[in-house]
PDB file of C-alpha atoms in Angstrom:
ATOM      1  CA  UNK D  15     -65.493 -52.110   3.653  1.00  0.00           C
ATOM      2  CA  UNK D  16     -64.436 -50.304   6.827  1.00  0.00           C
ATOM      3  CA  UNK D  17     -60.762 -49.617   7.363  1.00  0.00           C
ATOM      4  CA  UNK D  18     -58.913 -52.586   8.816  1.00  0.00           C
ATOM      5  CA  UNK D  19     -55.952 -54.961   7.927  1.00  0.00           C
ATOM      6  CA  UNK D  20     -54.861 -58.733   7.539  1.00  0.00           C
ATOM      7  CA  UNK D  21     -54.095 -62.496   8.527  1.00  0.00           C
ATOM      8  CA  UNK D  22     -53.695 -65.544  11.159  1.00  0.00           C
ATOM      9  CA  UNK D  23     -54.928 -67.890  14.486  1.00  0.00           C
ATOM     10  CA  UNK D  24     -53.948 -70.044  17.994  1.00  0.00           C
ATOM     11  CA  UNK D  25     -51.278 -70.950  20.926  1.00  0.00           C
ATOM     12  CA  UNK D  26     -50.210 -70.613  24.613  1.00  0.00           C
ATOM     13  CA  UNK D  27     -49.087 -67.921  26.992  1.00  0.00           C
ATOM     14  CA  UNK D  28     -48.493 -67.340  30.687  1.00  0.00           C
ATOM     15  CA  UNK D  29     -48.573 -63.592  31.193  1.00  0.00           C
ATOM     16  CA  UNK D  30     -51.780 -62.097  32.652  1.00  0.00           C
ATOM     17  CA  UNK D  31     -53.513 -58.888  31.703  1.00  0.00           C
ATOM     18  CA  UNK D  32     -52.407 -57.034  34.794  1.00  0.00           C
ATOM     19  CA  UNK D  33     -48.726 -57.681  34.268  1.00  0.00           C
ATOM     20  CA  UNK D  34     -49.067 -56.400  30.713  1.00  0.00           C
ATOM     21  CA  UNK D  35     -51.651 -53.660  30.985  1.00  0.00           C
ATOM     22  CA  UNK D  36     -53.615 -53.083  34.158  1.00  0.00           C
ATOM     23  CA  UNK D  37     -50.717 -51.102  35.461  1.00  0.00           C
ATOM     24  CA  UNK D  38     -52.547 -48.006  34.378  1.00  0.00           C
ATOM     25  CA  UNK D  39     -51.900 -47.075  30.930  1.00  0.00           C
ATOM     26  CA  UNK D  40     -55.579 -47.767  30.558  1.00  0.00           C
ATOM     27  CA  UNK D  41     -54.724 -47.433  26.935  1.00  0.00           C
ATOM     28  CA  UNK D  42     -57.143 -44.886  25.773  1.00  0.00           C
ATOM     29  CA  UNK D  43     -60.567 -46.315  26.560  1.00  0.00           C
ATOM     30  CA  UNK D  44     -60.924 -45.570  30.268  1.00  0.00           C
ATOM     31  CA  UNK D  45     -60.261 -41.903  29.810  1.00  0.00           C
ATOM     32  CA  UNK D  46     -59.289 -39.615  32.696  1.00  0.00           C
ATOM     33  CA  UNK D  47     -61.640 -37.370  34.650  1.00  0.00           C
ATOM     34  CA  UNK D  48     -60.700 -34.258  32.721  1.00  0.00           C
ATOM     35  CA  UNK D  49     -61.437 -35.847  29.370  1.00  0.00           C
ATOM     36  CA  UNK D  50     -64.708 -37.308  30.655  1.00  0.00           C
ATOM     37  CA  UNK D  51     -65.831 -33.917  31.919  1.00  0.00           C
ATOM     38  CA  UNK D  52     -64.980 -32.210  28.643  1.00  0.00           C
ATOM     39  CA  UNK D  53     -66.734 -34.880  26.643  1.00  0.00           C
ATOM     40  CA  UNK D  54     -69.871 -34.824  28.744  1.00  0.00           C
ATOM     41  CA  UNK D  55     -70.482 -31.146  27.964  1.00  0.00           C
ATOM     42  CA  UNK D  56     -71.055 -32.127  24.330  1.00  0.00           C
ATOM     43  CA  UNK D  57     -73.085 -35.259  25.107  1.00  0.00           C
ATOM     44  CA  UNK D  58     -76.522 -33.802  24.376  1.00  0.00           C
ATOM     45  CA  UNK D  59     -75.427 -32.724  20.921  1.00  0.00           C
ATOM     46  CA  UNK D  60     -73.776 -36.094  20.318  1.00  0.00           C
ATOM     47  CA  UNK D  61     -76.968 -37.936  21.200  1.00  0.00           C
ATOM     48  CA  UNK D  62     -78.999 -35.787  18.812  1.00  0.00           C
ATOM     49  CA  UNK D  63     -76.619 -36.366  15.929  1.00  0.00           C
ATOM     50  CA  UNK D  64     -75.636 -39.982  16.569  1.00  0.00           C
ATOM     51  CA  UNK D  65     -78.273 -41.274  14.191  1.00  0.00           C
ATOM     52  CA  UNK D  66     -76.812 -39.216  11.328  1.00  0.00           C
ATOM     53  CA  UNK D  67     -73.345 -40.785  11.465  1.00  0.00           C
ATOM     54  CA  UNK D  68     -72.306 -42.795   8.416  1.00  0.00           C
ATOM     55  CA  UNK D  69     -70.348 -45.956   7.846  1.00  0.00           C
ATOM     56  CA  UNK D  70     -69.021 -47.870   4.881  1.00  0.00           C
ATOM     57  CA  UNK D  71     -69.873 -51.571   5.474  1.00  0.00           C
ATOM     58  CA  UNK D  72     -72.602 -54.166   5.876  1.00  0.00           C
ATOM     59  CA  UNK D  73     -72.622 -57.044   8.379  1.00  0.00           C
ATOM     60  CA  UNK D  74     -74.278 -60.409   8.842  1.00  0.00           C
ATOM     61  CA  UNK D  75     -77.414 -61.053  10.907  1.00  0.00           C
ATOM     62  CA  UNK D  76     -77.654 -62.938  14.198  1.00  0.00           C
ATOM     63  CA  UNK D  77     -80.083 -63.227  17.114  1.00  0.00           C
ATOM     64  CA  UNK D  78     -81.883 -61.377  19.929  1.00  0.00           C
ATOM     65  CA  UNK D  79     -82.178 -57.606  20.379  1.00  0.00           C
ATOM     66  CA  UNK D  80     -80.391 -55.719  23.147  1.00  0.00           C
ATOM     67  CA  UNK D  81     -81.871 -52.215  23.026  1.00  0.00           C
ATOM     68  CA  UNK D  82     -84.596 -51.775  25.633  1.00  0.00           C
ATOM     69  CA  UNK D  83     -86.412 -48.977  27.450  1.00  0.00           C
ATOM     70  CA  UNK D  84     -84.674 -47.411  30.423  1.00  0.00           C
ATOM     71  CA  UNK D  85     -85.256 -49.546  33.496  1.00  0.00           C
ATOM     72  CA  UNK D  86     -86.125 -52.685  31.544  1.00  0.00           C
ATOM     73  CA  UNK D  87     -83.749 -55.668  31.730  1.00  0.00           C
ATOM     74  CA  UNK D  88     -81.087 -55.797  29.043  1.00  0.00           C
ATOM     75  CA  UNK D  89     -80.962 -59.167  27.340  1.00  0.00           C
ATOM     76  CA  UNK D  90     -77.621 -60.967  27.368  1.00  0.00           C
ATOM     77  CA  UNK D  91     -77.626 -64.189  25.360  1.00  0.00           C
ATOM     78  CA  UNK D  92     -75.105 -66.318  23.505  1.00  0.00           C
ATOM     79  CA  UNK D  93     -77.796 -68.090  21.500  1.00  0.00           C
ATOM     80  CA  UNK D  94     -77.573 -67.832  17.727  1.00  0.00           C
ATOM     81  CA  UNK D  95     -73.965 -66.661  17.529  1.00  0.00           C
ATOM     82  CA  UNK D  96     -71.900 -67.544  14.460  1.00  0.00           C
ATOM     83  CA  UNK D  97     -69.817 -70.657  15.033  1.00  0.00           C
ATOM     84  CA  UNK D  98     -66.511 -68.803  14.882  1.00  0.00           C
ATOM     85  CA  UNK D  99     -67.547 -66.616  17.843  1.00  0.00           C
ATOM     86  CA  UNK D 100     -68.479 -69.497  20.150  1.00  0.00           C
ATOM     87  CA  UNK D 101     -64.925 -69.869  21.590  1.00  0.00           C
ATOM     88  CA  UNK D 102     -65.156 -66.301  22.893  1.00  0.00           C
ATOM     89  CA  UNK D 103     -68.586 -66.965  24.417  1.00  0.00           C
ATOM     90  CA  UNK D 104     -67.287 -70.131  26.105  1.00  0.00           C
ATOM     91  CA  UNK D 105     -64.291 -68.278  27.507  1.00  0.00           C
ATOM     92  CA  UNK D 106     -66.532 -65.506  28.838  1.00  0.00           C
ATOM     93  CA  UNK D 107     -68.609 -68.057  30.762  1.00  0.00           C
ATOM     94  CA  UNK D 108     -65.628 -69.595  32.541  1.00  0.00           C
ATOM     95  CA  UNK D 109     -62.826 -67.035  32.800  1.00  0.00           C
ATOM     96  CA  UNK D 110     -61.998 -65.913  36.325  1.00  0.00           C
ATOM     97  CA  UNK D 111     -60.930 -62.400  37.363  1.00  0.00           C
ATOM     98  CA  UNK D 112     -57.445 -63.542  38.377  1.00  0.00           C
ATOM     99  CA  UNK D 113     -56.961 -64.988  34.892  1.00  0.00           C
ATOM    100  CA  UNK D 114     -57.393 -61.520  33.463  1.00  0.00           C
ATOM    101  CA  UNK D 115     -55.631 -59.437  36.092  1.00  0.00           C
ATOM    102  CA  UNK D 116     -53.900 -59.602  39.453  1.00  0.00           C
ATOM    103  CA  UNK D 117     -55.423 -56.199  40.263  1.00  0.00           C
ATOM    104  CA  UNK D 118     -58.972 -56.864  41.442  1.00  0.00           C
ATOM    105  CA  UNK D 119     -61.447 -54.017  42.019  1.00  0.00           C
ATOM    106  CA  UNK D 120     -61.683 -52.691  45.575  1.00  0.00           C
ATOM    107  CA  UNK D 121     -64.740 -53.607  47.629  1.00  0.00           C
ATOM    108  CA  UNK D 122     -65.868 -50.002  47.321  1.00  0.00           C
ATOM    109  CA  UNK D 123     -64.794 -46.957  45.386  1.00  0.00           C
ATOM    110  CA  UNK D 124     -63.327 -46.647  41.953  1.00  0.00           C
ATOM    111  CA  UNK D 125     -64.976 -45.053  38.956  1.00  0.00           C
ATOM    112  CA  UNK D 126     -67.331 -47.540  37.337  1.00  0.00           C
ATOM    113  CA  UNK D 127     -66.964 -47.718  33.564  1.00  0.00           C
ATOM    114  CA  UNK D 128     -67.548 -50.098  30.675  1.00  0.00           C
ATOM    115  CA  UNK D 129     -66.264 -50.765  27.170  1.00  0.00           C
ATOM    116  CA  UNK D 130     -67.938 -52.474  24.226  1.00  0.00           C
ATOM    117  CA  UNK D 131     -65.835 -55.246  22.696  1.00  0.00           C
ATOM    118  CA  UNK D 132     -67.803 -55.574  19.476  1.00  0.00           C
ATOM    119  CA  UNK D 133     -67.194 -58.414  17.016  1.00  0.00           C
ATOM    120  CA  UNK D 134     -68.474 -58.185  13.472  1.00  0.00           C
ATOM    121  CA  UNK D 135     -67.927 -60.053  10.232  1.00  0.00           C
ATOM    122  CA  UNK D 136     -66.446 -58.237   7.265  1.00  0.00           C
ATOM    123  CA  UNK D 137     -64.818 -58.974   3.945  1.00  0.00           C
ATOM    124  CA  UNK D 138     -61.750 -60.365   5.691  1.00  0.00           C
ATOM    125  CA  UNK D 139     -63.719 -62.419   8.205  1.00  0.00           C
ATOM    126  CA  UNK D 140     -64.182 -61.768  11.944  1.00  0.00           C
ATOM    127  CA  UNK D 141     -63.263 -58.272  13.045  1.00  0.00           C
ATOM    128  CA  UNK D 142     -63.321 -55.872  16.000  1.00  0.00           C
ATOM    129  CA  UNK D 143     -64.670 -52.324  16.139  1.00  0.00           C
ATOM    130  CA  UNK D 144     -62.227 -49.700  17.418  1.00  0.00           C
ATOM    131  CA  UNK D 145     -62.030 -45.942  17.439  1.00  0.00           C
ATOM    132  CA  UNK D 146     -59.121 -43.530  17.491  1.00  0.00           C
ATOM    133  CA  UNK D 147     -59.154 -40.787  20.079  1.00  0.00           C
ATOM    134  CA  UNK D 148     -58.817 -37.232  18.838  1.00  0.00           C
ATOM    135  CA  UNK D 149     -55.285 -35.866  18.782  1.00  0.00           C
ATOM    136  CA  UNK D 150     -56.358 -32.810  20.772  1.00  0.00           C
ATOM    137  CA  UNK D 151     -57.399 -34.725  23.911  1.00  0.00           C
ATOM    138  CA  UNK D 152     -55.357 -34.151  27.040  1.00  0.00           C
ATOM    139  CA  UNK D 153     -54.538 -37.819  27.642  1.00  0.00           C
ATOM    140  CA  UNK D 154     -54.053 -40.790  25.315  1.00  0.00           C
ATOM    141  CA  UNK D 155     -54.423 -38.492  22.309  1.00  0.00           C
ATOM    142  CA  UNK D 156     -54.551 -40.356  19.015  1.00  0.00           C
ATOM    143  CA  UNK D 157     -54.739 -43.791  20.628  1.00  0.00           C
ATOM    144  CA  UNK D 158     -57.020 -46.572  19.359  1.00  0.00           C
ATOM    145  CA  UNK D 159     -59.516 -47.923  21.897  1.00  0.00           C
ATOM    146  CA  UNK D 160     -62.825 -49.689  22.362  1.00  0.00           C
ATOM    147  CA  UNK D 161     -65.914 -47.490  22.528  1.00  0.00           C
ATOM    148  CA  UNK D 162     -66.733 -46.913  26.179  1.00  0.00           C
ATOM    149  CA  UNK D 163     -66.555 -44.686  29.210  1.00  0.00           C
ATOM    150  CA  UNK D 164     -67.852 -44.018  32.686  1.00  0.00           C
ATOM    151  CA  UNK D 165     -71.322 -45.095  33.830  1.00  0.00           C
ATOM    152  CA  UNK D 166     -73.949 -42.369  34.013  1.00  0.00           C
ATOM    153  CA  UNK D 167     -76.780 -42.429  36.605  1.00  0.00           C
ATOM    154  CA  UNK D 168     -79.207 -43.199  33.773  1.00  0.00           C
ATOM    155  CA  UNK D 169     -77.358 -46.449  33.058  1.00  0.00           C
ATOM    156  CA  UNK D 170     -78.576 -47.967  36.304  1.00  0.00           C
ATOM    157  CA  UNK D 171     -77.027 -50.330  38.815  1.00  0.00           C
ATOM    158  CA  UNK D 172     -73.286 -50.963  38.319  1.00  0.00           C
ATOM    159  CA  UNK D 173     -73.918 -54.425  39.781  1.00  0.00           C
ATOM    160  CA  UNK D 174     -76.779 -55.068  37.369  1.00  0.00           C
ATOM    161  CA  UNK D 175     -77.443 -53.905  33.805  1.00  0.00           C
ATOM    162  CA  UNK D 176     -75.526 -50.653  34.271  1.00  0.00           C
ATOM    163  CA  UNK D 177     -72.273 -51.672  32.532  1.00  0.00           C
ATOM    164  CA  UNK D 178     -74.114 -53.155  29.542  1.00  0.00           C
ATOM    165  CA  UNK D 179     -76.248 -50.042  29.155  1.00  0.00           C
ATOM    166  CA  UNK D 180     -73.206 -47.796  29.518  1.00  0.00           C
ATOM    167  CA  UNK D 181     -71.187 -49.713  26.918  1.00  0.00           C
ATOM    168  CA  UNK D 182     -74.018 -49.525  24.362  1.00  0.00           C
ATOM    169  CA  UNK D 183     -74.783 -45.884  25.155  1.00  0.00           C
ATOM    170  CA  UNK D 184     -71.148 -44.819  24.878  1.00  0.00           C
ATOM    171  CA  UNK D 185     -70.757 -46.705  21.596  1.00  0.00           C
ATOM    172  CA  UNK D 186     -73.797 -44.883  20.214  1.00  0.00           C
ATOM    173  CA  UNK D 187     -72.580 -41.498  21.438  1.00  0.00           C
ATOM    174  CA  UNK D 188     -69.054 -41.982  20.105  1.00  0.00           C
ATOM    175  CA  UNK D 189     -69.642 -43.832  16.830  1.00  0.00           C
ATOM    176  CA  UNK D 190     -73.344 -43.456  15.952  1.00  0.00           C
ATOM    177  CA  UNK D 191     -73.781 -47.220  16.333  1.00  0.00           C
ATOM    178  CA  UNK D 192     -77.390 -48.465  16.493  1.00  0.00           C
ATOM    179  CA  UNK D 193     -77.521 -50.601  19.680  1.00  0.00           C
ATOM    180  CA  UNK D 194     -80.534 -52.540  18.381  1.00  0.00           C
ATOM    181  CA  UNK D 195     -78.209 -54.294  15.945  1.00  0.00           C
ATOM    182  CA  UNK D 196     -75.912 -55.513  18.717  1.00  0.00           C
ATOM    183  CA  UNK D 197     -76.405 -58.827  20.512  1.00  0.00           C
ATOM    184  CA  UNK D 198     -74.686 -58.702  23.892  1.00  0.00           C
ATOM    185  CA  UNK D 199     -73.480 -62.239  24.504  1.00  0.00           C
ATOM    186  CA  UNK D 200     -71.232 -61.934  27.529  1.00  0.00           C
ATOM    187  CA  UNK D 201     -69.734 -59.740  30.211  1.00  0.00           C
ATOM    188  CA  UNK D 202     -66.160 -60.241  31.377  1.00  0.00           C
ATOM    189  CA  UNK D 203     -65.103 -59.784  35.025  1.00  0.00           C
ATOM    190  CA  UNK D 204     -64.400 -56.237  36.101  1.00  0.00           C
ATOM    191  CA  UNK D 205     -60.839 -55.055  35.737  1.00  0.00           C
ATOM    192  CA  UNK D 206     -59.167 -52.456  37.911  1.00  0.00           C
ATOM    193  CA  UNK D 207     -56.782 -49.746  36.778  1.00  0.00           C
ATOM    194  CA  UNK D 208     -54.994 -48.697  40.003  1.00  0.00           C
ATOM    195  CA  UNK D 209     -53.359 -45.553  38.629  1.00  0.00           C
ATOM    196  CA  UNK D 210     -56.594 -44.070  37.267  1.00  0.00           C
ATOM    197  CA  UNK D 211     -58.978 -45.704  39.730  1.00  0.00           C
ATOM    198  CA  UNK D 212     -61.247 -46.996  36.969  1.00  0.00           C
ATOM    199  CA  UNK D 213     -63.228 -50.198  37.474  1.00  0.00           C
ATOM    200  CA  UNK D 214     -63.825 -51.380  33.911  1.00  0.00           C
ATOM    201  CA  UNK D 215     -66.358 -53.952  32.717  1.00  0.00           C
ATOM    202  CA  UNK D 216     -65.694 -55.314  29.195  1.00  0.00           C
ATOM    203  CA  UNK D 217     -69.032 -56.062  27.510  1.00  0.00           C
ATOM    204  CA  UNK D 218     -68.915 -58.549  24.621  1.00  0.00           C
ATOM    205  CA  UNK D 219     -71.136 -57.941  21.602  1.00  0.00           C
ATOM    206  CA  UNK D 220     -71.930 -59.504  18.231  1.00  0.00           C
ATOM    207  CA  UNK D 221     -72.697 -56.960  15.525  1.00  0.00           C
ATOM    208  CA  UNK D 222     -75.428 -58.974  13.902  1.00  0.00           C
ATOM    209  CA  UNK D 223     -77.101 -56.120  11.986  1.00  0.00           C
ATOM    210  CA  UNK D 224     -75.399 -53.327  10.040  1.00  0.00           C
ATOM    211  CA  UNK D 225     -75.609 -49.698  11.106  1.00  0.00           C
ATOM    212  CA  UNK D 226     -73.665 -46.612  10.047  1.00  0.00           C
ATOM    213  CA  UNK D 227     -70.677 -45.651  12.203  1.00  0.00           C
ATOM    214  CA  UNK D 228     -68.427 -42.594  12.101  1.00  0.00           C
ATOM    215  CA  UNK D 229     -67.077 -40.091  14.634  1.00  0.00           C
ATOM    216  CA  UNK D 230     -70.023 -38.318  16.242  1.00  0.00           C
ATOM    217  CA  UNK D 231     -67.849 -35.673  17.884  1.00  0.00           C
ATOM    218  CA  UNK D 232     -64.568 -34.906  16.064  1.00  0.00           C
ATOM    219  CA  UNK D 233     -63.385 -33.203  19.254  1.00  0.00           C
ATOM    220  CA  UNK D 234     -63.414 -36.623  20.921  1.00  0.00           C
ATOM    221  CA  UNK D 235     -63.014 -39.196  18.147  1.00  0.00           C
ATOM    222  CA  UNK D 236     -60.739 -38.928  15.117  1.00  0.00           C
ATOM    223  CA  UNK D 237     -61.975 -42.032  13.300  1.00  0.00           C
ATOM    224  CA  UNK D 238     -63.943 -45.254  13.686  1.00  0.00           C
ATOM    225  CA  UNK D 239     -62.603 -48.407  12.053  1.00  0.00           C
ATOM    226  CA  UNK D 240     -62.552 -52.194  12.182  1.00  0.00           C
ATOM    227  CA  UNK D 241     -59.594 -54.580  12.429  1.00  0.00           C
ATOM    228  CA  UNK D 242     -59.727 -58.185  11.196  1.00  0.00           C
ATOM    229  CA  UNK D 243     -59.096 -60.697  13.978  1.00  0.00           C
ATOM    230  CA  UNK D 244     -56.738 -62.425  11.538  1.00  0.00           C
ATOM    231  CA  UNK D 245     -54.571 -59.308  11.588  1.00  0.00           C
ATOM    232  CA  UNK D 246     -54.521 -59.227  15.389  1.00  0.00           C
ATOM    233  CA  UNK D 247     -53.410 -62.863  15.566  1.00  0.00           C
ATOM    234  CA  UNK D 248     -50.683 -62.408  12.947  1.00  0.00           C
ATOM    235  CA  UNK D 249     -47.292 -62.546  14.775  1.00  0.00           C
ATOM    236  CA  UNK D 250     -45.866 -59.956  12.379  1.00  0.00           C
ATOM    237  CA  UNK D 251     -48.059 -57.270  13.912  1.00  0.00           C
ATOM    238  CA  UNK D 252     -47.488 -58.115  17.564  1.00  0.00           C
ATOM    239  CA  UNK D 253     -44.918 -56.606  19.943  1.00  0.00           C
ATOM    240  CA  UNK D 254     -44.381 -55.469  23.513  1.00  0.00           C
ATOM    241  CA  UNK D 255     -44.986 -51.771  24.145  1.00  0.00           C
ATOM    242  CA  UNK D 256     -42.424 -50.227  26.483  1.00  0.00           C
ATOM    243  CA  UNK D 257     -43.427 -47.095  28.371  1.00  0.00           C
ATOM    244  CA  UNK D 258     -40.714 -44.716  29.668  1.00  0.00           C
ATOM    245  CA  UNK D 259     -41.948 -45.537  33.180  1.00  0.00           C
ATOM    246  CA  UNK D 260     -40.792 -49.128  32.623  1.00  0.00           C
ATOM    247  CA  UNK D 261     -44.222 -50.682  32.107  1.00  0.00           C
ATOM    248  CA  UNK D 262     -44.445 -53.383  29.446  1.00  0.00           C
ATOM    249  CA  UNK D 263     -47.537 -54.702  27.717  1.00  0.00           C
ATOM    250  CA  UNK D 264     -48.797 -56.320  24.514  1.00  0.00           C
ATOM    251  CA  UNK D 265     -49.282 -54.139  21.466  1.00  0.00           C
ATOM    252  CA  UNK D 266     -50.680 -54.554  17.952  1.00  0.00           C
ATOM    253  CA  UNK D 267     -49.606 -52.707  14.822  1.00  0.00           C
ATOM    254  CA  UNK D 268     -52.730 -51.727  12.861  1.00  0.00           C
ATOM    255  CA  UNK D 269     -51.730 -49.749   9.796  1.00  0.00           C
ATOM    256  CA  UNK D 270     -50.141 -46.531  11.030  1.00  0.00           C
ATOM    257  CA  UNK D 271     -51.608 -46.952  14.513  1.00  0.00           C
ATOM    258  CA  UNK D 272     -50.355 -48.833  17.572  1.00  0.00           C
ATOM    259  CA  UNK D 273     -52.969 -50.479  19.802  1.00  0.00           C
ATOM    260  CA  UNK D 274     -51.550 -50.783  23.330  1.00  0.00           C
ATOM    261  CA  UNK D 275     -52.436 -50.382  27.013  1.00  0.00           C
ATOM    262  CA  UNK D 276     -55.814 -51.477  28.342  1.00  0.00           C
ATOM    263  CA  UNK D 277     -57.336 -52.097  24.911  1.00  0.00           C
ATOM    264  CA  UNK D 278     -54.429 -54.256  23.747  1.00  0.00           C
ATOM    265  CA  UNK D 279     -54.462 -56.160  27.033  1.00  0.00           C
ATOM    266  CA  UNK D 280     -58.125 -57.102  26.692  1.00  0.00           C
ATOM    267  CA  UNK D 281     -57.613 -58.151  23.074  1.00  0.00           C
ATOM    268  CA  UNK D 282     -54.558 -60.171  24.091  1.00  0.00           C
ATOM    269  CA  UNK D 283     -56.484 -62.121  26.752  1.00  0.00           C
ATOM    270  CA  UNK D 284     -59.454 -62.739  24.471  1.00  0.00           C
ATOM    271  CA  UNK D 285     -57.196 -64.142  21.757  1.00  0.00           C
ATOM    272  CA  UNK D 286     -55.516 -66.358  24.331  1.00  0.00           C
ATOM    273  CA  UNK D 287     -58.607 -67.792  26.021  1.00  0.00           C
ATOM    274  CA  UNK D 288     -60.500 -68.192  22.740  1.00  0.00           C
ATOM    275  CA  UNK D 289     -57.621 -70.327  21.443  1.00  0.00           C
ATOM    276  CA  UNK D 290     -56.899 -67.896  18.620  1.00  0.00           C
ATOM    277  CA  UNK D 291     -53.450 -66.809  19.733  1.00  0.00           C
ATOM    278  CA  UNK D 292     -50.414 -67.720  17.631  1.00  0.00           C
ATOM    279  CA  UNK D 293     -46.803 -67.769  18.862  1.00  0.00           C
ATOM    280  CA  UNK D 294     -45.230 -64.332  18.596  1.00  0.00           C
ATOM    281  CA  UNK D 295     -41.952 -62.687  19.485  1.00  0.00           C
ATOM    282  CA  UNK D 296     -42.266 -61.162  22.954  1.00  0.00           C
ATOM    283  CA  UNK D 297     -38.750 -59.795  22.644  1.00  0.00           C
ATOM    284  CA  UNK D 298     -39.865 -57.425  19.893  1.00  0.00           C
ATOM    285  CA  UNK D 299     -40.261 -54.042  21.585  1.00  0.00           C
ATOM    286  CA  UNK D 300     -41.922 -50.795  20.617  1.00  0.00           C
ATOM    287  CA  UNK D 301     -40.946 -47.745  22.715  1.00  0.00           C
ATOM    288  CA  UNK D 302     -43.747 -45.386  23.682  1.00  0.00           C
ATOM    289  CA  UNK D 303     -43.567 -41.618  23.880  1.00  0.00           C
ATOM    290  CA  UNK D 304     -43.339 -40.192  27.405  1.00  0.00           C
ATOM    291  CA  UNK D 305     -46.600 -38.330  26.741  1.00  0.00           C
ATOM    292  CA  UNK D 306     -48.478 -41.573  26.107  1.00  0.00           C
TER     293      UNK D 306
END
């Protein structure tokens, strides 16, 4: 089994993603321009070696394929999902941008990017794929995040299939994931990170077929792991992260790691709108380092 953790599920909440996360702290997935530039110099090597990455767990099967030739439409379908994942698919069809954030993308500008929010099924039930950024990176070093990054020209139209292609490509380049085993079943509204200028599209996927995953580039990714949804919904592992700047946002304790910022905000909203959230102590605070 991949590395992960434990238990829970359901409730109510009134805080939106922006108040908790969109303030900037883009929490490790929408990396800054310097990190993107450094990473891109190693991209050709990463693409060549992605297929050699290894992983330690199998997954269940599902439905339609998502990998397609460049330029061809990318299939997005919620048909054939496991029953437990249907609440997320329903939420994705109806959620409005203002329900996720009060910071909406500008009419023009901003750096288009995408993340892959990938659900699988492991020994402890439903789980999410995350990675931990290398400790040597200039920003958000050592932070857990979704696979993802900025759109490349090859990904295509940011208003079309571009974000889906980018999310799958970045996941392959960072973790060695085989995109053909991923069923993309939804795309959430774009979120805006004012401080960094990123316009981020969360792409929802069901990991219906197993494939090996591991860090493709140790200079960028320290580890790749999964976290049971039951652990994320367990009130014992939830808190509010407090940045020295005064920003507050949801956080999740996952073993020795703290998931916070943009990644934690997206997880928080998904748990809420899928009806998986359980009451938790919002007065429990975790201070963040000034370098975070």
